Amino acid sequence: MHLTLDNLVKKGSVVISASDGTEHIEFTKEGVQDFETQLHAAIDLYDKRIQWLLQGSRKMFGIVQGSKIGVLVDASDISCKPRLHEFQRDLLLLIDEQLCYMKELYFLAFGTDVSSLWEQPQAINVNVLHEARQWVQELKPSGGCNLLKALKKVLAIKELNSLVIIVASCPDQSSGILSDYIQQGTAGRDLLVHTVTYDCSSHVPPAVLKSMAEDVKGSYHCYSTKSEDCDSTDFHLVLCEHQKAEHLLSIINDIYQGRMGDSLFNLIKEGSMERLKVPSALCLPKPPRHESPLVIQIPNLLTKSSAEWLKMNGLKARKLSLYQVLAPNAFSPVEEFVPVLQKRVSSTLHEKAMMQFEWYDGTVKNVHVDPPILYNYQKQLGRIVRLYERRIDWLSIGSRRIWGVVGERRAVILIDVSKANSMYIIHVQHCLRLLLEEQMPSKDFFNIIAFGSGVKAWQPEMVPPHPDNLQHAWRWILALQCEGTRNVMAALRRAVEVDFQEKDKHESQSIYLFTTGVPDQEEHAVCSYMTEICGGCDLQLHVCLFSINGFPFDGDIPPRYTSPNETAAALKEIVQSANGRFHWFGETGIYESDDISLILSEMEKAVSYSHKCALLVESLRQRARGQLKNQLIPEEENLAILEKQEKKNRPQKWSSPKPTALTLARMSLRDHHDGDRNGRMKALLWRPPSANPEIPPVQSLREIFRARKKRNSKSKKRPEVSLSLFYTDKGKNIGAVYKKYSSTKCTTKLVPKVSLPQEEEICSTKEWLSKFSIKNLKLELPSLVFGPESKHQKHMVESLHKQVSAKYCHIFPSVEMHGIVKHLQVQLKDLEDYIEQLEKVLRRYVRRLQWLLSGSRRLFGVILEANVCLLIDASGSMESSLEEVTKELTSLIWEQLRKNNMKFNLISFAEDVEVWQECLEEATDEACHDAVQWVSMLHAHGNTSVLKALRRAFLLQDVEALYILTDGKPDTSCNLVLKEIEMLRKKQAITIHTISFNCTDRGANDFLKKLAFQTGGRYHRCHGDVDGQLAAHRLLSEGFKDEHDPVFPLFEGDDLKKLAEEVAKARSYLTQARFFRSLLEKRNLNQKSQSF
């Protein structure tokens, strides 16, 4: 529509002022009014478009594009049961308004299973639309939400060019799995993917569908009738254009009022990368609401520098380094000395089975290339690169664009208010405003120091960042005036000698220097001072350089002036001496940042790894093609003929004639008259060990007796064998007959029949598993299927000059376990019994997990002891969730305390501590009613005085355990709390169980874990309970078909985590047992076919 800012500027003309020679833009009144009229018309058009998007079926499903449409409809219990009629009504409206105009149509409903209306897409006609309406009216709830199964079926239909996914509940699979499968299934196809979240008030399904649509470059739509909120790709595009038009109208209004001056011209010229010599103050307009009070934001997560963040999310930390992936299949080249050749010879096995790959240390290794593993590895690299991109976007907005990440707990800010910044003082103040609003509230202590030629501090020493302190600091910043030069050394000395005078006693400390130029002092002096100060303590200096185009010196040039690049180089040296970070930004954005550079370096490393993976796979393909060509050349016959000729020409070794058995017996009797009959038997039973035998030397009877005596000393119990000899009819051969056989010992291991209790036992998971774990039930798979001699071995046969497997090795199926080939020593029936017993145990485990996730145990866990005290956090941070806690606490009182006749007490803590009763009370009906009424009167306020509450609880008589629920760190030092509890437990050994509620602070959760571990208690966190219940329900209803679907969330609580790990172990054994069963069935079929 040609209504951009560039089009507006073209309507004006550039004029040069006669007084000062500056350039301005003049606009005619008619031109600006015409442009304004067009903008109003465009805004009206956008408003009508938005209203149209919110009408009819477009309101619930958005705009469906494409001609051959596949529609996937969620028919799960959660989406259909409560609102089936409304869902059917809206689907019928979608058919009548949008789908009826398409060329072809395909419908598929999915729940636990999938069902399609037709096998193939149908051309649109009256009958097809009637069948579709009839099918929609007959929709019924059908279990879970297995979207992956539906995608597997619909993506096999190649005729479709558009796919509409309508979901009203959270899919059983994650968005990463779904998007990966769509990308694989649509490779080489132009398929439009449109995801719809139908009238969902929960935030989880829209997030999953939106993430999936973004990954596959599709569109998404979500409308909630409850909140009347619309989140749609089409809606956002129109709304974005509407906002651009409103912004242009505000610029036109400024032109009418004469406020723009020549700053508009400067803005356009900078966009075209042209530099203009205009007053610097006009380059950056005054921020809106500059002098208003701060709008303080409490961060919901702990900010970290990129170096700390990469310790958990880097390629090496995520085990995504290429060398970590290839290491299990990488082998160093083998070189051994061959005595026959009198030289060292390298192995050549890698030439046929492996690829040579240069390792990170410069050595070359032979690598077995597994394409599926490398393909999955490349997908993981793609995900981690997208994570790094989001991290860079996060680092480039808000106060982080100016300051980087302020991650330390104790920080002092040094502000450059030299005369060089007089034209930019408003913008320096705005930078500080963003810092105080977004990052300072999460710190422990802070202070601000302004410096020019002199030094002026806001407070005598560091103070906590309470809202009142932050507002007072902002008012002090607004009064700052610029004067003098940059005496950086004086500001550093003030911060170190006053604010950090006890720097050796604290951790996580930093100084942030905000400046626009080099210090008055020489770089080496500042570097030497900071190296001395920061050595041996946890203190760093970080520099934020604000680069400005031009300085209003007015004849007063600062003592030291350098170009922007020279300034950056000098400040980098200072930062390196203090182990800090460097951040350089300007009017147009970030020029250089150590935080962003680390992320970019990790991204480049990921791209390099992906490229090396592609080269490995391509090299493997080229080798496979070369081997295939060699196989097509008919040289086998020529080689066979040459080998036969070589054997004929080879001189043969003639062996001496073989004596008969009688000859050997006579020789033994002649030499030793005191011999025994068994001496002759050794000669009679002699057999050649190979195809080219040599006669063994004749042993005397004395030597035979000595050897036998040694064998008898090793094995005391020797089976008695009776043997009789006879002459055969042919020649003088002698035969032998065994009359008595040794009794063999049965080594078959029977699968134990497990017996598990049906009623739930009130105990911890650790105690419960000590009786019913897989190990204690004797159901560990390796001990049942592998015997002591199951390892596959090869022995060297000297006559053949090679290693040979056992003669009957092929009878037993072999599998590889942890890199070792073993033979299955189990019967098919025993394996089926084992699978039956393991499924029984798994079902019991899952029911136990459901029990732990139900009722009051979901939030508080299982109350074990008979005399307990519950400590409830009622601080200000609990205000939004205190109602939920009181509701669950009421359930706990009746469900666990009253039912099990326990003695209990209640304590709430905020700034002060409130106790329900002075001592433990019996859980009678009257006491429980009184406790519930007391709980309902709780209100959130103040800080989190954990230590006070624990001290008060330790004063109670006969208390066995404390259960403390909180959502964050205490208001005192965590180490102080742990030390104090250790002293209190010396007088009274009380167990403390900790409960983390809606807490995302890793430091706070670590503190609760340490507190529970130190006192012998358990840590509990109600995280992932909904997903855990859903996964457990699917396992019990669908069976244990797949080891990896469904997947339990990563529980952090001790009870849930240990039981989930045991379930995962049992599922792994079940998958292996089923695989072993298939091997045995295949072997039996092969034996039957060979017998026929």
PDB file of C-alpha atoms in Angstrom, residues 359-548:
ATOM      1  CA  TRP A 359      40.036 -37.104  16.829  1.00  0.00           C
ATOM      2  CA  TYR A 360      40.188 -33.865  18.794  1.00  0.00           C
ATOM      3  CA  ASP A 361      43.748 -34.638  19.986  1.00  0.00           C
ATOM      4  CA  GLY A 362      45.045 -35.039  16.425  1.00  0.00           C
ATOM      5  CA  THR A 363      45.107 -38.850  16.434  1.00  0.00           C
ATOM      6  CA  VAL A 364      43.236 -40.947  13.889  1.00  0.00           C
ATOM      7  CA  LYS A 365      40.668 -43.473  15.084  1.00  0.00           C
ATOM      8  CA  ASN A 366      38.679 -46.161  13.324  1.00  0.00           C
ATOM      9  CA  VAL A 367      34.978 -45.386  13.742  1.00  0.00           C
ATOM     10  CA  HIS A 368      32.003 -47.642  13.153  1.00  0.00           C
ATOM     11  CA  VAL A 369      29.422 -45.375  11.463  1.00  0.00           C
ATOM     12  CA  ASP A 370      25.786 -45.993  12.438  1.00  0.00           C
ATOM     13  CA  PRO A 371      23.618 -43.703  10.224  1.00  0.00           C
ATOM     14  CA  PRO A 372      20.448 -43.857  12.414  1.00  0.00           C
ATOM     15  CA  ILE A 373      22.420 -42.743  15.475  1.00  0.00           C
ATOM     16  CA  LEU A 374      24.057 -39.900  13.551  1.00  0.00           C
ATOM     17  CA  TYR A 375      20.699 -38.832  12.094  1.00  0.00           C
ATOM     18  CA  ASN A 376      19.175 -38.658  15.572  1.00  0.00           C
ATOM     19  CA  TYR A 377      22.290 -36.796  16.752  1.00  0.00           C
ATOM     20  CA  GLN A 378      21.843 -34.191  14.005  1.00  0.00           C
ATOM     21  CA  LYS A 379      18.223 -33.665  15.074  1.00  0.00           C
ATOM     22  CA  GLN A 380      19.388 -33.065  18.633  1.00  0.00           C
ATOM     23  CA  LEU A 381      21.951 -30.574  17.336  1.00  0.00           C
ATOM     24  CA  GLY A 382      19.164 -28.755  15.511  1.00  0.00           C
ATOM     25  CA  ARG A 383      17.152 -28.482  18.729  1.00  0.00           C
ATOM     26  CA  ILE A 384      20.096 -27.215  20.758  1.00  0.00           C
ATOM     27  CA  VAL A 385      20.913 -24.598  18.089  1.00  0.00           C
ATOM     28  CA  ARG A 386      17.319 -23.322  18.316  1.00  0.00           C
ATOM     29  CA  LEU A 387      17.764 -23.130  22.094  1.00  0.00           C
ATOM     30  CA  TYR A 388      20.935 -21.063  21.607  1.00  0.00           C
ATOM     31  CA  GLU A 389      19.070 -18.748  19.212  1.00  0.00           C
ATOM     32  CA  ARG A 390      16.397 -18.167  21.847  1.00  0.00           C
ATOM     33  CA  ARG A 391      19.143 -17.438  24.384  1.00  0.00           C
ATOM     34  CA  ILE A 392      20.656 -14.804  22.071  1.00  0.00           C
ATOM     35  CA  ASP A 393      17.229 -13.224  21.538  1.00  0.00           C
ATOM     36  CA  TRP A 394      16.770 -13.128  25.313  1.00  0.00           C
ATOM     37  CA  LEU A 395      20.180 -11.494  25.765  1.00  0.00           C
ATOM     38  CA  SER A 396      19.308  -8.841  23.156  1.00  0.00           C
ATOM     39  CA  ILE A 397      16.207  -7.373  24.820  1.00  0.00           C
ATOM     40  CA  GLY A 398      15.487  -5.196  27.833  1.00  0.00           C
ATOM     41  CA  SER A 399      18.239  -4.289  30.253  1.00  0.00           C
ATOM     42  CA  ARG A 400      20.359  -7.236  29.060  1.00  0.00           C
ATOM     43  CA  ARG A 401      20.919  -5.408  25.750  1.00  0.00           C
ATOM     44  CA  ILE A 402      22.653  -2.650  27.735  1.00  0.00           C
ATOM     45  CA  TRP A 403      24.225  -4.411  30.722  1.00  0.00           C
ATOM     46  CA  GLY A 404      24.399  -8.045  29.729  1.00  0.00           C
ATOM     47  CA  VAL A 405      23.429 -10.500  32.476  1.00  0.00           C
ATOM     48  CA  VAL A 406      23.912  -9.273  36.041  1.00  0.00           C
ATOM     49  CA  GLY A 407      24.155 -12.664  37.691  1.00  0.00           C
ATOM     50  CA  GLU A 408      26.084 -11.966  40.903  1.00  0.00           C
ATOM     51  CA  ARG A 409      24.298 -11.630  44.243  1.00  0.00           C
ATOM     52  CA  ARG A 410      26.251  -8.546  45.448  1.00  0.00           C
ATOM     53  CA  ALA A 411      26.802  -5.796  42.855  1.00  0.00           C
ATOM     54  CA  VAL A 412      28.079  -2.206  42.765  1.00  0.00           C
ATOM     55  CA  ILE A 413      27.295  -0.069  39.689  1.00  0.00           C
ATOM     56  CA  LEU A 414      29.824   2.605  38.625  1.00  0.00           C
ATOM     57  CA  ILE A 415      28.260   5.294  36.389  1.00  0.00           C
ATOM     58  CA  ASP A 416      30.270   7.593  34.132  1.00  0.00           C
ATOM     59  CA  VAL A 417      28.840  11.134  34.547  1.00  0.00           C
ATOM     60  CA  SER A 418      31.761  12.974  32.975  1.00  0.00           C
ATOM     61  CA  LYS A 419      31.129  16.088  30.901  1.00  0.00           C
ATOM     62  CA  ALA A 420      31.428  14.036  27.719  1.00  0.00           C
ATOM     63  CA  ASN A 421      28.044  12.467  28.586  1.00  0.00           C
ATOM     64  CA  SER A 422      26.189  15.735  29.251  1.00  0.00           C
ATOM     65  CA  MET A 423      24.083  15.423  26.071  1.00  0.00           C
ATOM     66  CA  TYR A 424      23.290  11.790  26.893  1.00  0.00           C
ATOM     67  CA  ILE A 425      22.533  11.944  30.623  1.00  0.00           C
ATOM     68  CA  ILE A 426      18.847  11.142  30.002  1.00  0.00           C
ATOM     69  CA  HIS A 427      19.769   7.975  28.164  1.00  0.00           C
ATOM     70  CA  VAL A 428      22.303   6.964  30.808  1.00  0.00           C
ATOM     71  CA  GLN A 429      19.558   7.397  33.376  1.00  0.00           C
ATOM     72  CA  HIS A 430      17.189   5.305  31.261  1.00  0.00           C
ATOM     73  CA  CYS A 431      19.775   2.509  31.124  1.00  0.00           C
ATOM     74  CA  LEU A 432      19.921   2.554  34.917  1.00  0.00           C
ATOM     75  CA  ARG A 433      16.119   2.563  35.107  1.00  0.00           C
ATOM     76  CA  LEU A 434      15.896  -0.653  33.108  1.00  0.00           C
ATOM     77  CA  LEU A 435      18.563  -2.255  35.303  1.00  0.00           C
ATOM     78  CA  LEU A 436      16.761  -1.318  38.536  1.00  0.00           C
ATOM     79  CA  GLU A 437      13.408  -2.559  37.220  1.00  0.00           C
ATOM     80  CA  GLU A 438      14.464  -5.883  35.685  1.00  0.00           C
ATOM     81  CA  GLN A 439      17.649  -7.255  37.288  1.00  0.00           C
ATOM     82  CA  MET A 440      18.412  -5.550  40.600  1.00  0.00           C
ATOM     83  CA  PRO A 441      15.320  -6.859  42.511  1.00  0.00           C
ATOM     84  CA  SER A 442      16.738 -10.403  42.522  1.00  0.00           C
ATOM     85  CA  LYS A 443      20.072  -9.422  44.150  1.00  0.00           C
ATOM     86  CA  ASP A 444      21.038  -9.590  47.812  1.00  0.00           C
ATOM     87  CA  PHE A 445      22.831  -6.222  48.095  1.00  0.00           C
ATOM     88  CA  PHE A 446      23.670  -3.344  45.745  1.00  0.00           C
ATOM     89  CA  ASN A 447      24.970   0.232  45.572  1.00  0.00           C
ATOM     90  CA  ILE A 448      25.450   2.899  42.870  1.00  0.00           C
ATOM     91  CA  ILE A 449      28.492   5.178  42.530  1.00  0.00           C
ATOM     92  CA  ALA A 450      28.621   8.102  40.080  1.00  0.00           C
ATOM     93  CA  PHE A 451      32.010   9.421  39.024  1.00  0.00           C
ATOM     94  CA  GLY A 452      33.428  12.271  36.954  1.00  0.00           C
ATOM     95  CA  SER A 453      36.441  14.073  38.279  1.00  0.00           C
ATOM     96  CA  GLY A 454      35.108  13.220  41.734  1.00  0.00           C
ATOM     97  CA  VAL A 455      33.164  10.307  43.231  1.00  0.00           C
ATOM     98  CA  LYS A 456      29.643  10.409  44.674  1.00  0.00           C
ATOM     99  CA  ALA A 457      27.953   7.310  46.170  1.00  0.00           C
ATOM    100  CA  TRP A 458      24.229   6.787  46.603  1.00  0.00           C
ATOM    101  CA  GLN A 459      24.601   4.985  49.952  1.00  0.00           C
ATOM    102  CA  PRO A 460      27.550   4.715  52.369  1.00  0.00           C
ATOM    103  CA  GLU A 461      27.517   0.932  51.848  1.00  0.00           C
ATOM    104  CA  MET A 462      25.534  -1.735  50.017  1.00  0.00           C
ATOM    105  CA  VAL A 463      21.858  -2.213  50.936  1.00  0.00           C
ATOM    106  CA  PRO A 464      19.209  -4.845  50.067  1.00  0.00           C
ATOM    107  CA  PRO A 465      17.157  -4.127  46.913  1.00  0.00           C
ATOM    108  CA  HIS A 466      13.817  -3.587  48.624  1.00  0.00           C
ATOM    109  CA  PRO A 467      11.222  -1.655  46.556  1.00  0.00           C
ATOM    110  CA  ASP A 468      11.688   1.445  48.719  1.00  0.00           C
ATOM    111  CA  ASN A 469      15.470   1.364  48.207  1.00  0.00           C
ATOM    112  CA  LEU A 470      15.083   0.933  44.456  1.00  0.00           C
ATOM    113  CA  GLN A 471      12.669   3.888  44.177  1.00  0.00           C
ATOM    114  CA  HIS A 472      14.986   6.044  46.303  1.00  0.00           C
ATOM    115  CA  ALA A 473      17.939   5.091  44.095  1.00  0.00           C
ATOM    116  CA  TRP A 474      15.974   6.109  40.986  1.00  0.00           C
ATOM    117  CA  ARG A 475      15.156   9.534  42.418  1.00  0.00           C
ATOM    118  CA  TRP A 476      18.873   9.986  43.227  1.00  0.00           C
ATOM    119  CA  ILE A 477      19.805   9.036  39.655  1.00  0.00           C
ATOM    120  CA  LEU A 478      17.392  11.618  38.201  1.00  0.00           C
ATOM    121  CA  ALA A 479      19.277  14.345  40.084  1.00  0.00           C
ATOM    122  CA  LEU A 480      22.701  13.433  38.645  1.00  0.00           C
ATOM    123  CA  GLN A 481      24.625  16.138  36.737  1.00  0.00           C
ATOM    124  CA  CYS A 482      27.578  15.642  34.373  1.00  0.00           C
ATOM    125  CA  GLU A 483      30.885  17.329  35.118  1.00  0.00           C
ATOM    126  CA  GLY A 484      34.625  16.732  34.935  1.00  0.00           C
ATOM    127  CA  THR A 485      36.562  13.870  33.367  1.00  0.00           C
ATOM    128  CA  ARG A 486      36.619  10.074  33.952  1.00  0.00           C
ATOM    129  CA  ASN A 487      38.425   9.299  37.217  1.00  0.00           C
ATOM    130  CA  VAL A 488      37.761   5.558  37.049  1.00  0.00           C
ATOM    131  CA  MET A 489      40.511   4.644  39.522  1.00  0.00           C
ATOM    132  CA  ALA A 490      38.922   6.755  42.283  1.00  0.00           C
ATOM    133  CA  ALA A 491      35.548   5.083  41.733  1.00  0.00           C
ATOM    134  CA  LEU A 492      37.096   1.618  41.820  1.00  0.00           C
ATOM    135  CA  ARG A 493      38.962   2.398  45.046  1.00  0.00           C
ATOM    136  CA  ARG A 494      35.741   3.686  46.645  1.00  0.00           C
ATOM    137  CA  ALA A 495      33.868   0.490  45.720  1.00  0.00           C
ATOM    138  CA  VAL A 496      36.632  -1.892  46.794  1.00  0.00           C
ATOM    139  CA  GLU A 497      37.643  -0.183  50.041  1.00  0.00           C
ATOM    140  CA  VAL A 498      34.117   0.535  51.303  1.00  0.00           C
ATOM    141  CA  ASP A 499      31.515  -1.717  49.686  1.00  0.00           C
ATOM    142  CA  PHE A 500      33.789  -4.745  49.309  1.00  0.00           C
ATOM    143  CA  GLN A 501      35.997  -4.307  52.355  1.00  0.00           C
ATOM    144  CA  GLU A 502      34.957  -7.854  53.442  1.00  0.00           C
ATOM    145  CA  LYS A 503      35.197  -9.340  49.967  1.00  0.00           C
ATOM    146  CA  ASP A 504      37.052 -12.446  51.214  1.00  0.00           C
ATOM    147  CA  LYS A 505      34.055 -13.489  53.340  1.00  0.00           C
ATOM    148  CA  HIS A 506      31.469 -13.451  50.546  1.00  0.00           C
ATOM    149  CA  GLU A 507      30.913 -15.061  47.179  1.00  0.00           C
ATOM    150  CA  SER A 508      29.282 -13.932  43.925  1.00  0.00           C
ATOM    151  CA  GLN A 509      30.456 -10.278  43.946  1.00  0.00           C
ATOM    152  CA  SER A 510      30.951  -7.916  41.028  1.00  0.00           C
ATOM    153  CA  ILE A 511      31.543  -4.331  39.933  1.00  0.00           C
ATOM    154  CA  TYR A 512      29.777  -3.076  36.788  1.00  0.00           C
ATOM    155  CA  LEU A 513      31.487  -0.122  35.111  1.00  0.00           C
ATOM    156  CA  PHE A 514      29.216   1.857  32.730  1.00  0.00           C
ATOM    157  CA  THR A 515      31.291   4.269  30.647  1.00  0.00           C
ATOM    158  CA  THR A 516      31.584   5.957  27.252  1.00  0.00           C
ATOM    159  CA  GLY A 517      35.360   6.255  26.971  1.00  0.00           C
ATOM    160  CA  VAL A 518      38.784   5.360  28.367  1.00  0.00           C
ATOM    161  CA  PRO A 519      39.756   6.196  31.987  1.00  0.00           C
ATOM    162  CA  ASP A 520      41.889   9.162  32.902  1.00  0.00           C
ATOM    163  CA  GLN A 521      44.558   6.764  34.200  1.00  0.00           C
ATOM    164  CA  GLU A 522      46.786   4.545  32.070  1.00  0.00           C
ATOM    165  CA  GLU A 523      45.509   1.047  31.276  1.00  0.00           C
ATOM    166  CA  HIS A 524      48.434  -0.732  32.956  1.00  0.00           C
ATOM    167  CA  ALA A 525      47.789   1.099  36.238  1.00  0.00           C
ATOM    168  CA  VAL A 526      44.111   0.117  36.310  1.00  0.00           C
ATOM    169  CA  CYS A 527      44.945  -3.460  35.248  1.00  0.00           C
ATOM    170  CA  SER A 528      47.585  -3.859  37.960  1.00  0.00           C
ATOM    171  CA  TYR A 529      45.235  -2.561  40.639  1.00  0.00           C
ATOM    172  CA  MET A 530      42.324  -4.857  39.596  1.00  0.00           C
ATOM    173  CA  THR A 531      44.600  -7.910  39.298  1.00  0.00           C
ATOM    174  CA  GLU A 532      45.781  -7.344  42.867  1.00  0.00           C
ATOM    175  CA  ILE A 533      42.262  -6.722  44.223  1.00  0.00           C
ATOM    176  CA  CYS A 534      40.455  -9.606  42.470  1.00  0.00           C
ATOM    177  CA  GLY A 535      43.098 -12.212  43.177  1.00  0.00           C
ATOM    178  CA  GLY A 536      42.172 -14.775  45.806  1.00  0.00           C
ATOM    179  CA  CYS A 537      38.487 -13.772  46.140  1.00  0.00           C
ATOM    180  CA  ASP A 538      35.239 -14.069  44.215  1.00  0.00           C
ATOM    181  CA  LEU A 539      35.128 -10.543  42.769  1.00  0.00           C
ATOM    182  CA  GLN A 540      34.986  -9.547  39.089  1.00  0.00           C
ATOM    183  CA  LEU A 541      34.908  -6.311  37.130  1.00  0.00           C
ATOM    184  CA  HIS A 542      32.523  -6.127  34.152  1.00  0.00           C
ATOM    185  CA  VAL A 543      32.550  -3.231  31.682  1.00  0.00           C
ATOM    186  CA  CYS A 544      29.582  -1.870  29.684  1.00  0.00           C
ATOM    187  CA  LEU A 545      30.754   0.487  26.937  1.00  0.00           C
ATOM    188  CA  PHE A 546      28.180   2.900  25.485  1.00  0.00           C
ATOM    189  CA  SER A 547      29.447   4.048  22.093  1.00  0.00           C
ATOM    190  CA  ILE A 548      28.309   7.494  20.910  1.00  0.00           C
TER     191      ILE A 548
END
